[in-house]
Amino acid sequence: MAHPLPRRDFLALSALAAAGLPAAAHSRPGQPEAGPAPNPGEPGDASRLKPVVIASGNGLAAVNKAMEMLRAGADPCDAVVNGVKIIEDDPNDNSVGYGGLPNEEGIVELDASVMHGPTHKAGAVASLRNIKNPAAVALLVLRKTNHALLVGEGALKFARSFGFAEENLLTEESRQAWLRWRANRGASDDWLDDNQTDDDKWGQQPVLGTATLRAAPGPGSTFLPGSSRELLLPGSTSPIPYTTGTVHCAALTAAGDLGATTSTSGLSWKIPGRVGDSPIIGAGMYVANDIGAAGATGRGESVIQNCGSFAVVQLMAAGQSPTEACLNVLKRIADRTLEKRHRDEQGRPKFNVTMYALRKDGAFGSACLWKGGSFAVHDGTQGRVIQSAYLYGKQ
Ligand code: GLY
């Protein structure tokens, strides 16, 4: 059962965050510490100029490109999709598009969504293989079909029909990372070992076709602090990369219209066919043209289970600032993370999620569960990367 934040704590946290003050002195074990909330662009901040573009921290090039297009009069969806294309095409970003880390079989599967404020239309693709720009395909779903989501083979055929070139999206670097993961995976995959399931919650009912026990982590393999998945091999200081990374980008035109997109290669080493939050409208991305736009990066399952982006937009509609809305949705996610395997000894989530919000009036904000996240902004002066607010400051 969820443990909603008592109203007084909620207000205290919001006030501290809005004031940019740490709340460590007020924190209890497992409770938020509340990091500095820079609150750029929030009410009273002179930086609220239109047009505005925000993106996840890996999206500086995306906000610059999107702003250039907005200034030339582009639709906000064209601006954000062309912005994230730069990240999708980048072989060095292993969380998105070309070079994205693959599923457990070594195949890159991409997810993306786009939403257009003025028409309230959405388009998305999931489990798309061999096409490195899923956001552009999602935009065509939005514009050329009566549907909102195409998956797998259907999405690929659709992309092919519009002339998208098929290519192997696995770079040599990603393939090597996958080979190392496969050789050392132990329990760091998405198949729950018997001691990781929540069988005590629903009784030890046998499941038809249940697999037999799986092996424990390989000898000497350790998981990084705060991570249940990133493997550090014996004698090595560089972990096998693991990512829930993603790129999100949202734009507000000078006329006050919004558009947003989220694009990802999803959870690395995922079970083939796994779909994260990025292509789920209301989870990884959402736009309401009269209120604002929101997006998410990080552990998609948690964002889906809490309708993360929709919730941020709803909280902004209720009067919260973008940063407050992000922080409070993260607090919900933390409170509703009940599985032991996802909680540390203090009951805090062992994963990260970052939320991003752009309000109709140009105010913007971002927050993450764990300190260290950032977001990119272009508010008409120049593109820059800013630290996100956070709930938990230290592990
Ligand atoms: N947020 C990206 C994913 O979980 O797929």
CSV table of C-alpha atoms and ligand atoms in Angstrom, one decimal:
chain,number,residue,atom,x,y,z
A,1,MET,CA,0.0,0.0,0.0
A,2,ALA,CA,1.2,3.5,-0.8
A,3,HIS,CA,2.2,5.9,2.0
A,4,PRO,CA,1.1,9.3,0.9
A,5,LEU,CA,3.2,12.1,2.2
A,6,PRO,CA,1.4,13.8,5.0
A,7,ARG,CA,0.2,17.3,3.9
A,8,ARG,CA,2.5,19.1,6.4
A,9,ASP,CA,5.6,17.2,5.2
A,10,PHE,CA,4.5,17.7,1.6
A,11,LEU,CA,4.2,21.4,2.2
A,12,ALA,CA,7.4,21.6,4.1
A,13,LEU,CA,9.3,19.7,1.4
A,14,SER,CA,7.7,21.9,-1.3
A,15,ALA,CA,8.6,25.1,0.6
A,16,LEU,CA,12.2,24.0,1.2
A,17,ALA,CA,12.6,22.9,-2.4
A,18,ALA,CA,11.1,26.2,-3.7
A,19,ALA,CA,13.4,28.1,-1.5
A,20,GLY,CA,16.4,26.1,-2.7
A,21,LEU,CA,17.1,24.9,0.8
A,22,PRO,CA,18.3,21.5,1.8
A,23,ALA,CA,16.1,19.6,4.2
A,24,ALA,CA,18.6,17.1,5.5
A,25,ALA,CA,18.1,18.2,9.1
A,26,HIS,CA,14.5,17.2,8.8
A,27,SER,CA,15.0,13.9,7.1
A,28,ARG,CA,14.4,10.5,8.7
A,29,PRO,CA,15.8,7.2,7.5
A,30,GLY,CA,14.2,6.5,4.1
A,31,GLN,CA,12.7,9.9,4.0
A,32,PRO,CA,13.6,12.6,1.4
A,33,GLU,CA,16.5,14.9,2.2
A,34,ALA,CA,15.4,17.3,-0.5
A,35,GLY,CA,18.3,18.8,-2.4
A,36,PRO,CA,18.8,22.3,-3.7
A,37,ALA,CA,16.0,23.2,-6.0
A,38,PRO,CA,17.4,25.9,-8.4
A,39,ASN,CA,13.8,26.5,-9.7
A,40,PRO,CA,15.0,28.4,-12.7
A,41,GLY,CA,12.3,30.0,-14.7
A,42,GLU,CA,9.8,29.7,-11.8
A,43,PRO,CA,7.4,32.6,-11.0
A,44,GLY,CA,9.1,35.8,-10.6
A,45,ASP,CA,12.2,34.6,-12.5
A,46,ALA,CA,13.0,37.1,-15.3
A,47,SER,CA,14.3,34.2,-17.4
A,48,ARG,CA,10.8,33.3,-18.4
A,49,LEU,CA,11.0,34.3,-22.0
A,50,LYS,CA,9.3,32.5,-24.8
A,51,PRO,CA,10.1,30.4,-26.7
A,52,VAL,CA,11.7,27.9,-24.3
A,53,VAL,CA,13.1,24.5,-24.8
A,54,ILE,CA,14.1,22.0,-22.1
A,55,ALA,CA,15.7,18.6,-22.3
A,56,SER,CA,17.3,15.9,-20.2
A,57,GLY,CA,20.9,16.6,-19.3
A,58,ASN,CA,22.2,14.8,-22.4
A,59,GLY,CA,20.2,17.0,-24.6
A,60,LEU,CA,22.1,20.3,-24.8
A,61,ALA,CA,22.5,19.9,-28.6
A,62,ALA,CA,18.8,19.1,-28.8
A,63,VAL,CA,17.7,22.3,-27.1
A,64,ASN,CA,20.0,24.4,-29.3
A,65,LYS,CA,18.7,22.8,-32.4
A,66,ALA,CA,15.1,23.0,-31.3
A,67,MET,CA,15.5,26.7,-30.4
A,68,GLU,CA,17.0,27.4,-33.8
A,69,MET,CA,14.0,25.8,-35.5
A,70,LEU,CA,11.4,27.5,-33.2
A,71,ARG,CA,13.0,30.8,-34.1
A,72,ALA,CA,12.5,29.9,-37.8
A,73,GLY,CA,8.8,29.3,-37.1
A,74,ALA,CA,8.8,25.5,-36.8
A,75,ASP,CA,6.1,23.5,-35.2
A,76,PRO,CA,7.1,22.5,-31.6
A,77,CYS,CA,7.0,18.8,-32.5
A,78,ASP,CA,9.3,19.2,-35.5
A,79,ALA,CA,11.7,21.2,-33.3
A,80,VAL,CA,12.0,18.6,-30.6
A,81,VAL,CA,12.1,15.6,-32.9
A,82,ASN,CA,14.9,17.2,-34.9
A,83,GLY,CA,16.6,18.2,-31.7
A,84,VAL,CA,16.7,14.7,-30.2
A,85,LYS,CA,17.7,13.3,-33.7
A,86,ILE,CA,21.2,14.6,-32.9
A,87,ILE,CA,21.3,12.5,-29.7
A,88,GLU,CA,19.8,9.5,-31.4
A,89,ASP,CA,22.4,9.7,-34.1
A,90,ASP,CA,25.3,10.0,-31.6
A,91,PRO,CA,27.1,6.6,-31.2
A,92,ASN,CA,28.6,7.8,-27.9
A,93,ASP,CA,25.3,8.2,-26.2
A,94,ASN,CA,24.5,4.6,-25.2
A,95,SER,CA,21.1,5.2,-23.9
A,96,VAL,CA,19.4,6.3,-27.1
A,97,GLY,CA,19.2,5.4,-30.8
A,98,TYR,CA,22.4,4.4,-32.6
A,99,GLY,CA,24.8,2.9,-30.1
A,100,GLY,CA,22.1,2.3,-27.5
A,101,LEU,CA,22.8,-0.7,-25.2
A,102,PRO,CA,20.9,-3.8,-26.5
A,103,ASN,CA,18.5,-6.2,-24.9
A,104,GLU,CA,19.7,-9.5,-23.3
A,105,GLU,CA,20.0,-11.1,-26.8
A,106,GLY,CA,22.2,-8.3,-28.1
A,107,ILE,CA,19.6,-6.6,-30.2
A,108,VAL,CA,18.9,-2.8,-29.9
A,109,GLU,CA,15.2,-2.1,-29.4
A,110,LEU,CA,14.0,1.5,-29.4
A,111,ASP,CA,11.0,3.3,-27.9
A,112,ALA,CA,9.8,6.8,-28.5
A,113,SER,CA,6.8,9.1,-28.2
A,114,VAL,CA,5.7,12.5,-29.4
A,115,MET,CA,2.8,14.7,-28.3
A,116,HIS,CA,1.5,17.9,-29.9
A,117,GLY,CA,-0.2,20.4,-27.7
A,118,PRO,CA,-2.4,22.3,-30.1
A,119,THR,CA,-4.1,19.1,-31.4
A,120,HIS,CA,-3.6,17.0,-28.3
A,121,LYS,CA,-2.5,14.2,-30.6
A,122,ALA,CA,0.1,11.6,-29.7
A,123,GLY,CA,2.2,9.1,-31.6
A,124,ALA,CA,4.6,6.5,-30.4
A,125,VAL,CA,6.6,3.4,-31.4
A,126,ALA,CA,7.9,0.6,-29.1
A,127,SER,CA,10.3,-2.3,-29.6
A,128,LEU,CA,11.4,-0.8,-32.9
A,129,ARG,CA,14.5,-2.5,-34.3
A,130,ASN,CA,17.0,-1.3,-37.0
A,131,ILE,CA,15.8,2.3,-37.3
A,132,LYS,CA,17.9,4.8,-35.4
A,133,ASN,CA,15.4,7.7,-35.2
A,134,PRO,CA,12.3,6.4,-33.4
A,135,ALA,CA,11.1,9.8,-32.5
A,136,ALA,CA,10.7,10.8,-36.1
A,137,VAL,CA,8.7,7.5,-36.7
A,138,ALA,CA,6.5,8.3,-33.7
A,139,LEU,CA,5.8,11.8,-35.2
A,140,LEU,CA,4.6,10.1,-38.4
A,141,VAL,CA,2.4,7.8,-36.4
A,142,LEU,CA,0.9,11.0,-34.9
A,143,ARG,CA,0.5,12.8,-38.2
A,144,LYS,CA,-0.3,10.0,-40.7
A,145,THR,CA,-2.4,7.5,-38.8
A,146,ASN,CA,-5.5,7.2,-36.7
A,147,HIS,CA,-3.4,5.4,-34.0
A,148,ALA,CA,-1.3,6.4,-31.1
A,149,LEU,CA,1.2,3.5,-30.7
A,150,LEU,CA,2.7,1.0,-33.1
A,151,VAL,CA,5.0,-1.8,-31.8
A,152,GLY,CA,7.6,-4.3,-33.1
A,153,GLU,CA,7.3,-5.6,-36.6
A,154,GLY,CA,4.4,-3.3,-37.4
A,155,ALA,CA,6.3,-0.3,-36.3
A,156,LEU,CA,9.3,-1.4,-38.5
A,157,LYS,CA,7.1,-2.0,-41.6
A,158,PHE,CA,5.5,1.4,-41.0
A,159,ALA,CA,9.0,3.1,-40.8
A,160,ARG,CA,10.2,1.3,-43.9
A,161,SER,CA,7.1,2.4,-45.8
A,162,PHE,CA,8.2,6.0,-45.2
A,163,GLY,CA,11.7,5.4,-46.4
A,164,PHE,CA,13.6,5.1,-43.1
A,165,ALA,CA,16.8,3.2,-43.7
A,166,GLU,CA,17.4,0.0,-41.8
A,167,GLU,CA,20.8,-0.5,-40.2
A,168,ASN,CA,22.5,-2.4,-37.4
A,169,LEU,CA,22.2,-0.1,-34.4
A,170,LEU,CA,24.8,-2.0,-32.3
A,171,THR,CA,28.1,-0.2,-32.2
A,172,GLU,CA,31.3,-2.3,-31.5
A,173,GLU,CA,31.5,-0.6,-28.1
A,174,SER,CA,27.9,-1.6,-27.2
A,175,ARG,CA,28.4,-5.1,-28.5
A,176,GLN,CA,31.5,-5.5,-26.4
A,177,ALA,CA,29.6,-4.3,-23.3
A,178,TRP,CA,26.8,-6.7,-24.0
A,179,LEU,CA,29.3,-9.6,-24.4
A,180,ARG,CA,30.9,-8.8,-21.0
A,181,TRP,CA,27.5,-8.5,-19.4
A,182,ARG,CA,26.4,-11.8,-20.9
A,183,ALA,CA,29.5,-13.6,-19.6
A,184,ASN,CA,29.1,-12.2,-16.1
A,185,ARG,CA,25.4,-11.6,-15.7
A,186,GLY,CA,24.7,-13.7,-12.6
A,187,ALA,CA,21.6,-12.2,-11.1
A,188,SER,CA,21.9,-8.9,-12.9
A,189,ASP,CA,19.1,-9.6,-15.4
A,190,ASP,CA,15.4,-9.0,-15.3
A,191,TRP,CA,14.4,-12.6,-14.5
A,192,LEU,CA,13.8,-12.6,-10.8
A,193,ASP,CA,15.6,-15.2,-8.8
A,194,ASP,CA,13.5,-17.1,-6.3
A,195,ASN,CA,14.8,-14.9,-3.5
A,196,GLN,CA,13.9,-11.7,-5.4
A,197,THR,CA,10.2,-12.4,-6.1
A,198,ASP,CA,7.5,-11.1,-3.9
A,199,ASP,CA,5.9,-14.6,-3.5
A,200,ASP,CA,5.3,-14.0,0.2
A,201,LYS,CA,2.8,-11.3,-0.9
A,202,TRP,CA,0.6,-13.6,-2.9
A,203,GLY,CA,1.5,-17.0,-1.5
A,204,GLN,CA,3.8,-19.5,-3.1
A,205,GLN,CA,1.4,-20.3,-5.9
A,206,PRO,CA,3.1,-22.4,-8.6
A,207,VAL,CA,3.1,-20.6,-11.9
A,208,LEU,CA,2.4,-22.7,-14.9
A,209,GLY,CA,5.7,-23.3,-16.8
A,210,THR,CA,7.8,-21.7,-14.0
A,211,ALA,CA,11.5,-22.0,-14.7
A,212,THR,CA,13.8,-23.6,-12.3
A,213,LEU,CA,16.3,-21.8,-10.0
A,214,ARG,CA,18.8,-19.5,-11.5
A,215,ALA,CA,22.4,-19.1,-10.5
A,216,ALA,CA,23.6,-16.5,-7.9
A,217,PRO,CA,26.0,-13.8,-9.1
A,218,GLY,CA,29.2,-15.1,-10.4
A,219,PRO,CA,32.1,-15.5,-7.9
A,220,GLY,CA,33.8,-12.2,-7.3
A,221,SER,CA,31.2,-10.1,-9.1
A,222,THR,CA,29.8,-7.2,-7.1
A,223,PHE,CA,27.1,-4.8,-7.7
A,224,LEU,CA,27.9,-1.1,-7.5
A,225,PRO,CA,26.5,0.7,-4.4
A,226,GLY,CA,23.0,1.9,-5.0
A,227,SER,CA,22.6,-0.3,-8.1
A,228,SER,CA,21.3,-3.8,-8.3
A,229,ARG,CA,22.4,-4.3,-11.8
A,230,GLU,CA,25.7,-2.6,-12.8
A,231,LEU,CA,28.3,-5.2,-12.6
A,232,LEU,CA,31.9,-4.5,-11.4
A,233,LEU,CA,34.2,-7.3,-12.3
A,234,PRO,CA,37.0,-8.5,-10.1
A,235,GLY,CA,40.1,-6.4,-10.5
A,236,SER,CA,38.2,-3.8,-12.6
A,237,THR,CA,37.3,-0.3,-11.8
A,238,SER,CA,35.1,0.3,-14.8
A,239,PRO,CA,31.7,-1.3,-14.6
A,240,ILE,CA,29.9,-2.9,-17.4
A,241,PRO,CA,27.7,0.0,-18.4
A,242,TYR,CA,24.0,-0.3,-17.5
A,243,THR,CA,21.6,2.4,-18.5
A,244,THR,CA,18.0,3.6,-18.0
A,245,GLY,CA,19.1,6.7,-19.9
A,246,THR,CA,16.9,8.4,-22.4
A,247,VAL,CA,16.5,11.8,-24.0
A,248,HIS,CA,13.5,13.9,-23.4
A,249,CYS,CA,12.9,17.3,-25.0
A,250,ALA,CA,9.9,19.8,-24.7
A,251,ALA,CA,9.4,23.0,-26.5
A,252,LEU,CA,7.2,26.1,-26.0
A,253,THR,CA,6.7,28.3,-29.0
A,254,ALA,CA,6.4,32.1,-28.9
A,255,ALA,CA,2.7,31.6,-29.5
A,256,GLY,CA,2.4,29.5,-26.4
A,257,ASP,CA,2.1,26.1,-28.0
A,258,LEU,CA,3.8,23.0,-26.6
A,259,GLY,CA,5.3,19.8,-28.1
A,260,ALA,CA,7.4,17.1,-26.5
A,261,THR,CA,9.2,13.9,-27.3
A,262,THR,CA,11.0,11.2,-25.4
A,263,SER,CA,13.3,8.7,-27.1
A,264,THR,CA,15.3,5.8,-25.7
A,265,SER,CA,16.9,2.4,-26.2
A,266,GLY,CA,15.4,1.5,-22.9
A,267,LEU,CA,16.7,-0.5,-20.0
A,268,SER,CA,20.0,-2.2,-21.1
A,269,TRP,CA,20.0,-6.0,-21.1
A,270,LYS,CA,16.2,-6.0,-20.9
A,271,ILE,CA,14.0,-9.0,-21.8
A,272,PRO,CA,13.3,-8.8,-25.5
A,273,GLY,CA,10.0,-7.0,-26.1
A,274,ARG,CA,10.2,-5.1,-22.8
A,275,VAL,CA,8.7,-1.6,-23.3
A,276,GLY,CA,9.6,1.2,-20.9
A,277,ASP,CA,7.8,4.4,-20.0
A,278,SER,CA,9.2,6.5,-23.0
A,279,PRO,CA,6.5,5.5,-25.5
A,280,ILE,CA,3.7,5.4,-23.0
A,281,ILE,CA,1.8,8.6,-23.2
A,282,GLY,CA,1.3,10.0,-19.7
A,283,ALA,CA,4.3,8.0,-18.3
A,284,GLY,CA,7.5,9.0,-20.2
A,285,MET,CA,6.0,12.1,-21.7
A,286,TYR,CA,2.8,14.1,-21.7
A,287,VAL,CA,1.5,17.5,-23.0
A,288,ALA,CA,-1.6,19.5,-22.1
A,289,ASN,CA,-1.4,22.6,-24.2
A,290,ASP,CA,-3.3,24.7,-21.6
A,291,ILE,CA,-1.0,23.6,-18.7
A,292,GLY,CA,2.4,22.3,-19.7
A,293,ALA,CA,4.6,19.4,-20.7
A,294,ALA,CA,6.5,16.8,-18.7
A,295,GLY,CA,8.9,14.0,-19.4
A,296,ALA,CA,10.9,11.3,-17.6
A,297,THR,CA,14.2,9.5,-17.7
A,298,GLY,CA,15.4,6.7,-15.5
A,299,ARG,CA,13.7,3.4,-14.4
A,300,GLY,CA,10.7,3.2,-16.7
A,301,GLU,CA,8.7,0.6,-14.7
A,302,SER,CA,8.4,3.0,-11.8
A,303,VAL,CA,7.4,5.9,-14.0
A,304,ILE,CA,4.7,3.7,-15.7
A,305,GLN,CA,3.3,2.5,-12.3
A,306,ASN,CA,2.9,6.1,-11.2
A,307,CYS,CA,1.8,7.7,-14.5
A,308,GLY,CA,4.7,10.1,-13.9
A,309,SER,CA,4.5,12.7,-16.6
A,310,PHE,CA,0.7,12.9,-16.5
A,311,ALA,CA,1.0,13.4,-12.7
A,312,VAL,CA,3.5,16.2,-13.1
A,313,VAL,CA,1.2,18.1,-15.5
A,314,GLN,CA,-1.8,17.5,-13.2
A,315,LEU,CA,0.2,18.9,-10.2
A,316,MET,CA,1.2,22.0,-12.3
A,317,ALA,CA,-2.5,22.4,-13.1
A,318,ALA,CA,-3.2,22.4,-9.4
A,319,GLY,CA,-0.8,25.3,-8.9
A,320,GLN,CA,2.5,23.7,-8.1
A,321,SER,CA,5.6,25.1,-9.7
A,322,PRO,CA,7.4,22.8,-12.3
A,323,THR,CA,10.1,21.8,-9.7
A,324,GLU,CA,7.6,21.2,-6.9
A,325,ALA,CA,5.5,19.0,-9.3
A,326,CYS,CA,8.6,17.0,-10.3
A,327,LEU,CA,9.7,16.5,-6.6
A,328,ASN,CA,6.2,15.4,-5.5
A,329,VAL,CA,5.8,12.9,-8.2
A,330,LEU,CA,9.3,11.5,-7.3
A,331,LYS,CA,8.1,11.3,-3.7
A,332,ARG,CA,5.1,9.3,-4.8
A,333,ILE,CA,7.4,7.0,-6.7
A,334,ALA,CA,9.7,6.6,-3.6
A,335,ASP,CA,6.7,5.9,-1.3
A,336,ARG,CA,5.3,3.3,-3.7
A,337,THR,CA,8.5,1.4,-4.3
A,338,LEU,CA,7.7,-1.5,-2.0
A,339,GLU,CA,9.8,-4.3,-3.5
A,340,LYS,CA,12.7,-5.2,-1.2
A,341,ARG,CA,15.0,-5.6,-4.1
A,342,HIS,CA,14.5,-2.0,-5.1
A,343,ARG,CA,15.0,-0.5,-1.7
A,344,ASP,CA,18.2,0.2,0.2
A,345,GLU,CA,18.7,-0.5,3.9
A,346,GLN,CA,17.0,2.9,4.6
A,347,GLY,CA,14.0,2.1,2.4
A,348,ARG,CA,15.1,4.4,-0.4
A,349,PRO,CA,14.8,3.5,-4.0
A,350,LYS,CA,18.0,1.9,-5.4
A,351,PHE,CA,17.4,3.4,-8.8
A,352,ASN,CA,17.1,6.9,-10.2
A,353,VAL,CA,14.3,8.7,-12.0
A,354,THR,CA,14.5,12.3,-13.3
A,355,MET,CA,11.4,14.3,-14.1
A,356,TYR,CA,11.3,17.4,-16.3
A,357,ALA,CA,8.5,20.0,-16.6
A,358,LEU,CA,7.8,23.0,-18.8
A,359,ARG,CA,4.8,25.1,-18.0
A,360,LYS,CA,2.6,27.0,-20.4
A,361,ASP,CA,4.0,30.4,-19.2
A,362,GLY,CA,7.6,29.4,-19.8
A,363,ALA,CA,8.5,28.3,-16.3
A,364,PHE,CA,10.5,25.1,-16.1
A,365,GLY,CA,12.1,22.7,-13.7
A,366,SER,CA,13.5,19.3,-13.1
A,367,ALA,CA,14.1,16.9,-10.2
A,368,CYS,CA,15.6,13.5,-9.6
A,369,LEU,CA,15.4,10.9,-6.9
A,370,TRP,CA,19.2,10.9,-6.4
A,371,LYS,CA,21.5,13.9,-6.5
A,372,GLY,CA,23.5,14.4,-9.6
A,373,GLY,CA,20.9,14.8,-12.4
A,374,SER,CA,20.8,17.7,-14.7
A,375,PHE,CA,18.7,19.2,-17.4
A,376,ALA,CA,19.3,21.3,-20.5
A,377,VAL,CA,17.5,24.6,-21.1
A,378,HIS,CA,17.4,27.2,-23.8
A,379,ASP,CA,15.2,30.1,-22.8
A,380,GLY,CA,16.1,32.5,-25.6
A,381,THR,CA,19.5,33.5,-24.4
A,382,GLN,CA,21.7,30.4,-24.7
A,383,GLY,CA,21.5,26.7,-24.2
A,384,ARG,CA,22.9,25.6,-20.8
A,385,VAL,CA,22.9,22.6,-18.5
A,386,ILE,CA,21.5,23.1,-14.9
A,387,GLN,CA,21.5,20.9,-11.9
A,388,SER,CA,18.2,19.2,-11.1
A,389,ALA,CA,16.6,19.4,-7.7
A,390,TYR,CA,16.7,16.0,-5.8
A,391,LEU,CA,15.1,14.0,-3.0
A,392,TYR,CA,18.1,12.1,-1.7
A,393,GLY,CA,21.6,13.6,-1.5
A,394,LYS,CA,23.8,10.7,-0.4
A,395,GLN,CA,23.8,7.0,-0.5
B,1,GLY,N1,13.1,5.5,-19.1
B,1,GLY,C1,13.6,4.6,-20.1
B,1,GLY,C2,13.2,3.2,-19.9
B,1,GLY,O1,13.0,2.8,-18.8
B,1,GLY,O2,13.0,2.5,-20.9
